[in-house]
Short mmCIF file of C-alpha atoms in Angstrom, two decimals:
data_model
loop_
_atom_site.label_atom_id
_atom_site.label_comp_id
_atom_site.label_asym_id
_atom_site.label_seq_id
_atom_site.Cartn_x
_atom_site.Cartn_y
_atom_site.Cartn_z
CA UNK A 118 50.93 -169.08 -29.29
CA UNK A 119 53.46 -167.87 -31.92
CA UNK A 120 53.93 -169.42 -35.40
CA UNK A 121 57.29 -171.34 -34.32
CA UNK A 122 55.45 -173.02 -31.46
CA UNK A 123 52.41 -173.89 -33.69
CA UNK A 124 54.35 -175.53 -36.38
CA UNK A 125 56.57 -177.57 -33.90
CA UNK A 126 53.34 -178.52 -32.26
CA UNK A 127 51.59 -179.56 -35.64
CA UNK A 128 54.89 -181.45 -36.64
CA UNK A 129 54.77 -183.40 -33.38
CA UNK A 130 50.99 -184.39 -34.16
CA UNK A 131 51.44 -185.00 -37.97
CA UNK A 132 54.64 -187.07 -37.53
CA UNK A 133 53.11 -190.43 -36.44
CA UNK A 134 50.28 -189.92 -39.06
CA UNK A 135 52.56 -189.51 -41.86
CA UNK A 136 55.05 -192.32 -40.92
CA UNK A 137 52.14 -194.67 -40.19
CA UNK A 138 50.86 -194.13 -43.83
CA UNK A 139 54.60 -194.92 -45.30
CA UNK A 140 54.96 -191.20 -46.13
CA UNK A 141 57.80 -188.46 -45.59
CA UNK A 142 57.01 -185.20 -43.74
CA UNK A 143 58.71 -182.70 -45.95
CA UNK A 144 57.54 -179.50 -44.32
CA UNK A 145 54.92 -177.81 -41.90
CA UNK A 146 53.98 -173.92 -42.23
CA UNK A 147 51.62 -171.67 -40.88
CA UNK A 148 51.42 -168.47 -42.51
CA UNK A 149 49.12 -165.53 -42.81
CA UNK A 150 48.29 -164.32 -46.33
CA UNK A 151 44.80 -162.80 -46.35
CA UNK A 152 43.93 -165.60 -44.11
CA UNK A 153 45.91 -167.93 -41.68
CA UNK A 154 47.05 -171.02 -43.46
CA UNK A 155 48.51 -174.20 -42.02
CA UNK A 156 50.34 -176.33 -44.68
CA UNK A 157 51.43 -179.74 -44.51
CA UNK A 158 53.76 -180.65 -47.37
CA UNK A 159 54.12 -184.76 -47.62
CA UNK A 160 55.87 -186.85 -50.23
CA UNK A 161 56.87 -190.48 -50.91
CA UNK A 162 58.98 -192.35 -53.57
CA UNK A 163 57.16 -192.16 -57.04
CA UNK A 164 55.07 -189.09 -55.49
CA UNK A 165 51.84 -188.80 -53.92
CA UNK A 166 48.09 -188.74 -54.75
CA UNK A 167 44.98 -187.26 -53.54
CA UNK A 168 44.35 -190.36 -51.39
CA UNK A 169 47.30 -189.60 -49.32
CA UNK A 170 46.88 -186.00 -48.94
CA UNK A 171 43.04 -186.69 -47.94
CA UNK A 172 44.05 -189.44 -45.29
CA UNK A 173 46.69 -187.24 -43.97
CA UNK A 174 44.30 -184.25 -43.75
CA UNK A 175 41.62 -185.93 -42.09
CA UNK A 176 43.44 -187.69 -39.39
CA UNK A 177 45.56 -184.50 -38.76
CA UNK A 178 42.10 -182.14 -38.56
CA UNK A 179 40.82 -184.92 -36.06
CA UNK A 180 43.94 -184.29 -33.82
CA UNK A 181 43.76 -180.61 -34.60
CA UNK A 182 40.19 -180.60 -33.15
CA UNK A 183 40.68 -182.53 -30.18
CA UNK A 184 43.97 -180.29 -29.02
CA UNK A 185 42.37 -177.07 -30.16
CA UNK A 186 45.52 -174.99 -29.63
CA UNK A 187 45.32 -172.60 -32.45
CA UNK A 188 43.13 -169.48 -31.73
CA UNK A 189 43.00 -168.26 -35.23
CA UNK A 190 40.57 -169.38 -37.96
CA UNK A 191 43.07 -171.04 -40.48
CA UNK A 192 42.61 -173.34 -43.65
CA UNK A 193 44.35 -176.72 -43.35
CA UNK A 194 46.16 -177.69 -46.43
CA UNK A 195 47.83 -181.01 -47.15
CA UNK A 196 50.02 -181.44 -50.67
CA UNK A 197 52.82 -182.35 -52.23
CA UNK A 198 55.83 -179.90 -52.26
CA UNK A 199 56.09 -179.88 -55.97
CA UNK A 200 59.15 -180.22 -57.97
CA UNK A 201 60.52 -177.01 -56.85
CA UNK A 202 60.31 -177.49 -53.29
CA UNK A 203 62.71 -175.79 -51.21
CA UNK A 204 65.74 -177.76 -49.80
CA UNK A 205 65.69 -177.30 -46.27
CA UNK A 206 66.86 -180.31 -44.47
CA UNK A 207 70.41 -182.00 -44.93
CA UNK A 208 68.94 -184.88 -46.51
CA UNK A 209 67.45 -182.73 -49.29
CA UNK A 210 70.61 -180.71 -49.67
CA UNK A 211 72.58 -184.19 -49.96
CA UNK A 212 70.34 -185.70 -52.58
CA UNK A 213 70.94 -182.53 -54.81
CA UNK A 214 74.96 -182.54 -54.52
CA UNK A 215 76.11 -182.13 -58.27
CA UNK A 216 73.14 -180.59 -59.29
CA UNK A 217 72.16 -176.93 -59.99
CA UNK A 218 70.30 -175.31 -57.45
CA UNK A 219 68.61 -171.56 -57.36
CA UNK A 220 69.44 -169.68 -54.37
CA UNK A 221 67.54 -166.46 -53.26
CA UNK A 222 69.47 -164.20 -50.77
CA UNK A 223 67.99 -162.20 -47.89
CA UNK A 224 70.01 -159.04 -49.13
CA UNK A 225 72.31 -158.92 -52.29
CA UNK A 226 75.11 -161.34 -52.40
CA UNK A 227 77.82 -160.03 -54.68
CA UNK A 228 75.54 -157.78 -56.25
CA UNK A 229 72.61 -160.35 -56.75
CA UNK A 230 69.43 -161.30 -55.10
CA UNK A 231 69.24 -164.82 -56.70
CA UNK A 232 71.94 -167.05 -58.10
CA UNK A 233 71.86 -170.39 -59.56
CA UNK A 234 75.17 -172.68 -59.16
CA UNK A 235 75.88 -176.18 -58.78
CA UNK A 236 75.57 -177.68 -55.06
CA UNK A 237 78.65 -179.29 -54.04
CA UNK A 238 78.47 -179.70 -50.27
CA UNK A 239 77.28 -178.26 -47.31
CA UNK A 240 77.72 -178.39 -43.56
CA UNK A 241 75.81 -176.75 -40.60
CA UNK A 242 77.04 -173.11 -41.58
CA UNK A 243 77.85 -173.18 -45.23
CA UNK A 244 77.04 -174.28 -48.83
CA UNK A 245 79.73 -174.80 -51.18
CA UNK A 246 78.75 -174.34 -54.81
CA UNK A 247 80.20 -173.94 -58.36
CA UNK A 248 79.19 -171.07 -60.24
CA UNK A 249 78.54 -170.66 -64.16
CA UNK A 250 82.52 -169.70 -64.43
CA UNK A 251 83.48 -172.85 -62.47
CA UNK A 252 84.53 -170.62 -59.58
CA UNK A 253 84.24 -172.49 -56.37
CA UNK A 254 81.99 -170.23 -53.81
CA UNK A 255 81.57 -170.66 -50.02
CA UNK A 256 78.20 -168.96 -48.97
CA UNK A 257 77.12 -168.84 -45.29
CA UNK A 258 73.82 -170.36 -44.79
CA UNK A 259 72.40 -167.45 -42.76
CA UNK A 260 72.73 -164.92 -45.87
CA UNK A 261 70.63 -167.60 -47.90
CA UNK A 262 66.75 -167.15 -48.01
CA UNK A 263 66.02 -170.24 -50.08
CA UNK A 264 67.45 -173.06 -52.15
CA UNK A 265 65.46 -174.77 -54.82
CA UNK A 266 66.11 -177.28 -57.36
CA UNK A 267 66.81 -175.52 -60.46
CA UNK A 268 64.29 -176.52 -63.21
CA UNK A 269 65.07 -175.93 -67.25
CA UNK A 270 62.41 -175.26 -69.27
#
């Protein structure tokens, strides 16, 4: 089974668990680093704690053991997405309108692999942003590898 099908199936399994706990499912990823990792990112208003992660992890592990559709050995991780979580869903983008975001590109865009700009709006195909010179940019989403909230240190 390929990675996309695994993440779709895990998403279907974990969604009712997360919703029953009053949490939000932010993302599911199945990635190979040195080993395989199945990562589930959850959140809620005010943030999550270790008990939230543990409850979801235990319930999901039980479901995964019952269904047993992942052939590789993997590590299950359930955690918060963190303050710099990627903005993937429409509602994530909408909640960051008017704020600075960091964009990473698959290939250089106007000579840059990364850019910080103010997110103005978006649609299915494009993001509309304002750069540091107050110039409005419309960038195709297919060119963007990731969008994250900008964090000033």
